[in-house]
PDB file of C-alpha atoms in Angstrom:
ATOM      1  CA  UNK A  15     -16.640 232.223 105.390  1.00 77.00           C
ATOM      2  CA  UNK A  16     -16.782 235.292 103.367  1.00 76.00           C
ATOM      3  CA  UNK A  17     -13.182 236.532 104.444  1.00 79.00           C
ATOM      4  CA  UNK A  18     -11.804 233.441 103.948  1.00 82.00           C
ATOM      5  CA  UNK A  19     -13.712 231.051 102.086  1.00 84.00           C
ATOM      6  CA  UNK A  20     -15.561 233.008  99.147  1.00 84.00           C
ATOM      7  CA  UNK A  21     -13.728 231.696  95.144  1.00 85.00           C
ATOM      8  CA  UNK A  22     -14.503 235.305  94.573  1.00 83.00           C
ATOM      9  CA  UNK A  23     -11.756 236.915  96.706  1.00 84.00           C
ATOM     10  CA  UNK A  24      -8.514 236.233  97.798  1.00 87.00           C
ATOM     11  CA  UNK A  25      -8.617 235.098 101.351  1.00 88.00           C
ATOM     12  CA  UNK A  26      -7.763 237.447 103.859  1.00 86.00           C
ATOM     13  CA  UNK A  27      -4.619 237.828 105.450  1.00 88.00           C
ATOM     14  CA  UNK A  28      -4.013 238.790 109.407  1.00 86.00           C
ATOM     15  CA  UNK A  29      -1.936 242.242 108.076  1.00 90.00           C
ATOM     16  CA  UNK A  30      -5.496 243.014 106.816  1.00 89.00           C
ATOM     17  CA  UNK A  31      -7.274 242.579 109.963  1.00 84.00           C
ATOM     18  CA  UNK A  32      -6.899 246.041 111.473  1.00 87.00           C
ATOM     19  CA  UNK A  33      -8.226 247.507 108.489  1.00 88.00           C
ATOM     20  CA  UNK A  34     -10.956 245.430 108.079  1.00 87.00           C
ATOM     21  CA  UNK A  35     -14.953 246.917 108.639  1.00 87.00           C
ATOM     22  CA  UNK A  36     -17.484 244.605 109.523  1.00 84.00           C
ATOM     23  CA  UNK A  37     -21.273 244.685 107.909  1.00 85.00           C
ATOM     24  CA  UNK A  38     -23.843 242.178 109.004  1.00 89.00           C
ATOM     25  CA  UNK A  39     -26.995 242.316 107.591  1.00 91.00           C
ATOM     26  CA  UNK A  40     -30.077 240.071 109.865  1.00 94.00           C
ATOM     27  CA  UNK A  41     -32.451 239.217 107.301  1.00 95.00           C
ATOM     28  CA  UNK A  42     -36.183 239.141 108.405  1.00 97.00           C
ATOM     29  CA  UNK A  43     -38.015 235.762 107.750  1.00 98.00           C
ATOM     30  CA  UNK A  44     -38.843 235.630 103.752  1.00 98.00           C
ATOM     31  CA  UNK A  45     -42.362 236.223 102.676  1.00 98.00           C
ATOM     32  CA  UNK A  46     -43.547 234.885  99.309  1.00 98.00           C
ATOM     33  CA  UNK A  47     -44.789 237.361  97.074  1.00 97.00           C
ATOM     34  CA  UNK A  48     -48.124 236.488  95.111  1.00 97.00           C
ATOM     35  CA  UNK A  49     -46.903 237.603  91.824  1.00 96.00           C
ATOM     36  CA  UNK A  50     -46.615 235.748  88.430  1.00 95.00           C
ATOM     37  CA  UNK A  51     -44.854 238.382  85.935  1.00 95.00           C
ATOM     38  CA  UNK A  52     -42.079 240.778  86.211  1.00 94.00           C
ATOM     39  CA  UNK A  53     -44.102 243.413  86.331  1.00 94.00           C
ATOM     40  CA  UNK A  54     -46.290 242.491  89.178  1.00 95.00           C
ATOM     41  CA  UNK A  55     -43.531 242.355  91.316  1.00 96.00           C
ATOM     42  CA  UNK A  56     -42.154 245.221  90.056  1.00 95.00           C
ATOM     43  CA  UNK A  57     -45.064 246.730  91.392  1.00 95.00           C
ATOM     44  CA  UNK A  58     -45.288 244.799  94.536  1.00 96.00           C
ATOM     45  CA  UNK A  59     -41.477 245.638  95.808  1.00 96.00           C
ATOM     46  CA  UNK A  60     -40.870 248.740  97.768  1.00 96.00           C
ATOM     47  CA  UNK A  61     -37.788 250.486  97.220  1.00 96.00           C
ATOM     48  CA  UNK A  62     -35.484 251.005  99.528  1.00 95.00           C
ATOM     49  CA  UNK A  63     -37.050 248.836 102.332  1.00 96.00           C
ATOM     50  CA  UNK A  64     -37.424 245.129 100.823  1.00 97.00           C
ATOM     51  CA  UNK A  65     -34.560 242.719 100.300  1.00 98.00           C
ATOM     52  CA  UNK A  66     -35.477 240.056  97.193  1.00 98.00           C
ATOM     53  CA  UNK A  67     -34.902 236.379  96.800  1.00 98.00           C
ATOM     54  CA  UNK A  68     -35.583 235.434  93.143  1.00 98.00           C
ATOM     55  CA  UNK A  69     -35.498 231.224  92.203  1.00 97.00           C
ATOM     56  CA  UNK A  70     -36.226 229.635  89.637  1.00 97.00           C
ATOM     57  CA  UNK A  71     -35.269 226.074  88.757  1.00 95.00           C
ATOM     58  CA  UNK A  72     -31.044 226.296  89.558  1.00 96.00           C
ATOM     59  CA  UNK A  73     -31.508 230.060  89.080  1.00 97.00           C
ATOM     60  CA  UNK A  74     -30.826 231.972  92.322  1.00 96.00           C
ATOM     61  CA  UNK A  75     -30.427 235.303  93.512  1.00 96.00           C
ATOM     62  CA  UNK A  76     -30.793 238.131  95.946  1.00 97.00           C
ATOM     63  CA  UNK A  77     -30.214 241.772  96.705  1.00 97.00           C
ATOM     64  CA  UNK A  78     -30.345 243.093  99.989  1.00 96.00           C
ATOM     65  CA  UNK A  79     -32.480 246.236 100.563  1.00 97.00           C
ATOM     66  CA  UNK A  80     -28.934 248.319 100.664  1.00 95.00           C
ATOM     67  CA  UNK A  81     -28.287 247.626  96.995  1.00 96.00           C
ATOM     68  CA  UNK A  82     -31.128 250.269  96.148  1.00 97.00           C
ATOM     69  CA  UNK A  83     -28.508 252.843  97.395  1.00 96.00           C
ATOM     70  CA  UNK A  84     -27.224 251.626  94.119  1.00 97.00           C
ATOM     71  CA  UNK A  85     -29.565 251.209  92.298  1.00 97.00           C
ATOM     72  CA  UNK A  86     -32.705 253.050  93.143  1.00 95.00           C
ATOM     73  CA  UNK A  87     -34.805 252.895  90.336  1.00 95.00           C
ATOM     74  CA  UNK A  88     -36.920 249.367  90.032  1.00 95.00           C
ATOM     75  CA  UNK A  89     -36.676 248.707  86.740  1.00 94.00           C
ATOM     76  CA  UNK A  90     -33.218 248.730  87.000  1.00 96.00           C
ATOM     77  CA  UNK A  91     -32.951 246.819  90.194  1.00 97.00           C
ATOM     78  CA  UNK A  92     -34.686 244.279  88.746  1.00 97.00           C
ATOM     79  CA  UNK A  93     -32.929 243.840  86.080  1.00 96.00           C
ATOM     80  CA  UNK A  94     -29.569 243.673  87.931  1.00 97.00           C
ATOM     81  CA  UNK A  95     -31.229 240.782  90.115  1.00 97.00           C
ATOM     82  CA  UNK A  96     -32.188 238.723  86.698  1.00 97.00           C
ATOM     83  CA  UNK A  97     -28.610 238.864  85.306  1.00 97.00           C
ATOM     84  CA  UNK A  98     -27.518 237.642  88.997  1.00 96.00           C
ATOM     85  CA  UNK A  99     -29.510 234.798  89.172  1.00 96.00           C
ATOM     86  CA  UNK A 100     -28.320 234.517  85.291  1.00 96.00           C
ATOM     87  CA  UNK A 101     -31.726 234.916  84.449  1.00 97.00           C
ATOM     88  CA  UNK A 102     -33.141 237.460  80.875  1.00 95.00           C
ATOM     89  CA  UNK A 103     -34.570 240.164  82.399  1.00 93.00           C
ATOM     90  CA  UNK A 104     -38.133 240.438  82.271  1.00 92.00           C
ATOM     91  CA  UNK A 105     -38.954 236.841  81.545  1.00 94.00           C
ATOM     92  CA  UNK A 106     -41.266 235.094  84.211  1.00 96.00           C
ATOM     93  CA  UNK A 107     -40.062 231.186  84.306  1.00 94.00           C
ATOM     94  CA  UNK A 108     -42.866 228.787  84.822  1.00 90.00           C
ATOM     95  CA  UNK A 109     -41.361 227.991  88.695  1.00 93.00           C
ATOM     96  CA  UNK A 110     -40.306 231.687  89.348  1.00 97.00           C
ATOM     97  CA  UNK A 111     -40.777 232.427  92.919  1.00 98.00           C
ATOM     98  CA  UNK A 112     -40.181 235.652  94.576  1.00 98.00           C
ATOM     99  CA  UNK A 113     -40.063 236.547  98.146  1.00 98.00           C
ATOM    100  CA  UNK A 114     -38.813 240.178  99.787  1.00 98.00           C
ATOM    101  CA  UNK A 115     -37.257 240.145 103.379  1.00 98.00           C
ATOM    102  CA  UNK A 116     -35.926 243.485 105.477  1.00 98.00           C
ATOM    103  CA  UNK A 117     -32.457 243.841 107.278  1.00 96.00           C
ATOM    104  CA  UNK A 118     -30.964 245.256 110.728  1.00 95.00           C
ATOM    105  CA  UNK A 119     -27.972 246.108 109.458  1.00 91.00           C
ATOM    106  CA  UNK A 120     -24.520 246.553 112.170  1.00 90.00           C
ATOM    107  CA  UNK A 121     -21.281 247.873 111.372  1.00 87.00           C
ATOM    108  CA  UNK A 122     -18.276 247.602 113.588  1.00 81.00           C
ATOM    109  CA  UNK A 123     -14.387 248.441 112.251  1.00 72.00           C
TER     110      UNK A 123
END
């Protein structure tokens, strides 16, 4: 689905193929964080190792635990993750839930 069916990208075509790379990422079952502000989970994630799931009402997003390559530092982690999920950053909705996962990550060209 992603190299053909995502409205973000043209589909691919088959003179692509040979230079296409492959990255899989296996997420872990999710675990719910017990946090109820930003800043507790802030505090709660651990860079560089957790994945994040944020939802709240429609509001929906995730990172996997590669994006801190990116962006290493929390705060602005976070923050990336709350515009994603089209969220303000640093607000708490009332039906926020957060939950981290890890990844086993394969590559293949």
């Amino acid at each position: 689905s992603a190299a053909l069916a995502d409205p973000r990208f043209a589909p691919l075509n088959a003179h692509q193929l040979p230079d296409v790379e492959l990255h899989i990422s296996v997420l872990s079952p999710l675990e719910i964080l017990p946090v109820s502000s930003f800043d507790e989970l802030a505090e709660s994630v651990r860079p560089g190792i957790d994945g994040l799931l944020i939802e709240a009402g429609p509001h929906r997003g995730t990172f996997l635990p590669s994006v801190w390559e990116k962006l290493p530092e929390r705060a602005v982690f976070l923050r990336h993750l709350w515009e994603k999920a089209d969220l303000i950053p640093g607000t708490w909705p009332n039906q926020m839930k957060a939950y981290r996962y890890q990844t086993q990550e394969f590559s293949d060209k």
